[in-house]
CSV table of C-alpha atoms in Angstrom, one decimal:
chain,number,residue,atom,x,y,z
A,1,PRO,CA,32.4,128.1,94.3
A,2,MET,CA,35.2,129.3,96.5
A,3,SER,CA,35.9,132.9,97.1
A,4,ILE,CA,37.9,135.2,99.3
A,5,SER,CA,35.3,137.8,100.3
A,6,PRO,CA,33.3,138.8,103.3
A,7,ARG,CA,30.4,139.5,101.0
A,8,TRP,CA,29.7,135.9,100.1
A,9,GLY,CA,28.5,133.5,102.8
A,10,ASN,CA,30.7,130.9,101.1
A,11,GLN,CA,31.8,127.9,103.2
A,12,GLU,CA,34.0,126.2,100.5
A,13,VAL,CA,37.6,126.0,101.7
A,14,LEU,CA,40.6,126.7,99.4
A,15,LYS,CA,42.3,123.5,98.2
A,16,LYS,CA,45.3,122.6,96.1
A,17,GLY,CA,44.5,122.6,92.4
A,18,MET,CA,41.7,125.2,92.6
A,19,VAL,CA,42.0,128.2,90.4
A,20,ILE,CA,40.8,131.6,91.6
A,21,SER,CA,40.8,135.1,90.1
A,22,ASN,CA,42.5,138.0,91.7
A,23,GLU,CA,40.5,141.1,90.7
A,24,PRO,CA,41.7,144.3,92.4
A,25,GLY,CA,39.8,147.3,91.0
A,26,TYR,CA,38.5,150.7,91.5
A,27,TYR,CA,35.0,151.8,90.5
A,28,GLU,CA,33.0,155.1,90.6
A,29,ASP,CA,29.4,154.6,89.7
A,30,GLY,CA,28.6,156.2,86.4
A,31,VAL,CA,32.1,157.6,86.0
A,32,CYS,CA,34.8,154.9,85.5
A,33,GLY,CA,36.3,151.7,86.5
A,34,ILE,CA,39.5,149.8,86.2
A,35,ARG,CA,40.4,146.3,87.1
A,36,ILE,CA,43.5,144.2,86.7
A,37,GLU,CA,42.7,140.5,86.8
A,38,ASN,CA,45.0,137.5,87.1
A,39,LEU,CA,44.2,133.8,87.5
A,40,LEU,CA,45.9,132.1,90.4
A,41,GLU,CA,46.4,128.4,91.1
A,42,ILE,CA,46.2,127.3,94.7
A,43,THR,CA,49.2,125.1,95.5
A,44,TYR,CA,51.3,123.9,98.4
A,45,VAL,CA,54.2,126.0,99.7
A,46,LYS,CA,56.6,123.1,100.0
A,47,ASP,CA,57.6,121.2,96.8
A,48,GLU,CA,57.5,117.8,98.6
A,49,ASP,CA,53.8,118.4,99.5
A,50,ASN,CA,53.1,119.2,95.8
A,51,ALA,CA,55.0,116.1,94.7
A,52,ALA,CA,53.0,113.9,97.1
A,53,PHE,CA,49.7,115.3,96.0
A,54,ASP,CA,50.6,114.9,92.3
A,55,ALA,CA,51.6,111.2,93.0
A,56,GLY,CA,48.2,110.7,94.7
A,57,LEU,CA,49.7,110.1,98.1
A,58,GLN,CA,47.7,110.8,101.3
A,59,GLU,CA,48.9,111.3,104.9
A,60,GLY,CA,50.0,107.9,106.2
A,61,ASP,CA,51.1,106.5,102.8
A,62,ASP,CA,54.7,105.4,102.1
A,63,GLY,CA,56.5,108.3,100.5
A,64,TYR,CA,54.2,111.0,102.0
A,65,PRO,CA,56.3,113.8,103.5
A,66,ASP,CA,57.0,113.3,107.2
A,67,LYS,CA,55.3,115.9,109.4
A,68,THR,CA,56.2,116.5,113.0
A,69,SER,CA,53.3,116.8,115.4
A,70,GLY,CA,51.4,120.0,114.8
A,71,ASP,CA,53.1,120.7,111.5
A,72,LYS,CA,50.8,122.3,109.0
A,73,THR,CA,50.7,122.0,105.2
A,74,PHE,CA,50.4,125.6,104.0
A,75,LEU,CA,49.0,126.9,100.7
A,76,LYS,CA,50.1,129.7,98.4
A,77,PHE,CA,49.0,131.3,95.1
A,78,LYS,CA,50.9,130.7,91.9
A,79,ARG,CA,50.3,133.1,89.0
A,80,LEU,CA,48.8,131.5,85.9
A,81,THR,CA,48.1,134.6,83.9
A,82,MET,CA,51.2,136.1,82.3
A,83,ILE,CA,50.1,139.4,80.7
A,84,PRO,CA,52.0,142.7,81.2
A,85,ILE,CA,50.2,145.6,82.9
A,86,GLN,CA,49.5,148.5,80.6
A,87,LYS,CA,52.1,151.0,81.8
A,88,ASN,CA,50.8,154.0,79.9
A,89,LEU,CA,47.6,153.9,82.1
A,90,ILE,CA,49.7,154.3,85.3
A,91,ASP,CA,49.8,157.7,87.0
A,92,LEU,CA,53.3,157.6,88.3
A,93,SER,CA,52.7,160.5,90.7
A,94,LEU,CA,50.3,158.2,92.6
A,95,MET,CA,52.6,155.3,93.0
A,96,ALA,CA,55.1,154.6,95.8
A,97,GLU,CA,58.6,153.3,94.9
A,98,ASP,CA,57.8,149.8,96.3
A,99,GLU,CA,54.7,149.6,94.1
A,100,LEU,CA,56.7,150.5,91.0
A,101,ASP,CA,59.3,147.9,92.0
A,102,TRP,CA,56.5,145.3,92.3
A,103,ILE,CA,55.3,146.1,88.8
A,104,ASP,CA,58.8,145.8,87.5
A,105,SER,CA,59.3,142.5,89.3
A,106,TYR,CA,55.9,141.2,87.9
A,107,HIS,CA,57.0,142.2,84.4
A,108,ARG,CA,60.3,140.4,84.8
A,109,GLU,CA,58.4,137.3,85.8
A,110,VAL,CA,56.1,137.6,82.8
A,111,PHE,CA,59.0,138.1,80.4
A,112,ASP,CA,61.0,135.2,81.9
A,113,ASN,CA,58.0,132.9,81.4
A,114,VAL,CA,56.7,134.0,78.0
A,115,ALA,CA,59.8,135.0,76.1
A,116,PRO,CA,61.1,131.4,75.7
A,117,LEU,CA,57.8,130.6,73.9
A,118,LEU,CA,58.4,133.3,71.3
A,119,GLU,CA,60.9,133.6,68.4
A,120,ASP,CA,63.4,136.5,68.4
A,121,GLY,CA,62.5,139.4,66.2
A,122,THR,CA,58.9,138.5,65.8
A,123,PRO,CA,56.2,141.2,66.4
A,124,ALA,CA,55.1,139.3,69.5
A,125,MET,CA,58.6,139.3,71.0
A,126,VAL,CA,59.2,143.0,70.2
A,127,TRP,CA,55.9,143.8,71.9
A,128,LEU,CA,56.6,141.7,74.9
A,129,THR,CA,60.1,143.2,75.3
A,130,LYS,CA,58.7,146.7,75.2
A,131,ALA,CA,55.7,145.9,77.5
A,132,CYS,CA,58.0,144.4,80.1
A,133,GLU,CA,60.6,147.1,80.2
A,134,LYS,CA,61.3,148.7,83.6
A,135,ILE,CA,59.1,151.7,84.4
A,136,GLU,CA,61.0,155.0,83.8
A,137,ARG,CA,61.0,157.1,86.9
């Protein structure tokens, strides 16, 4: 399997359509550990490259995006997991303003993607709304 780690002698390259987990964490042997895990889809940066891939087109086919000589097709990660981060576990005194802004932005993305799937007033919508509120500073 693919991985992004110097610990694994892995030779598998990352390709469009693969799913990988992002698992930042902190561990102290015998004391504690915490990890936030999200699944990420590997996809192309440009929409036209994604459309060509989805249509089964390959370089040289009619309809394949024109590339100038030396042009690269770059990859990016797209979040698949849409779960709020548990804010009551965050020690705000350890967080920089830009880190808190990132969490707020992530929670906005989660809310924008999940809320349309829920009915107003349901326990799930009430929970999501509270979980995705901006962090009080």
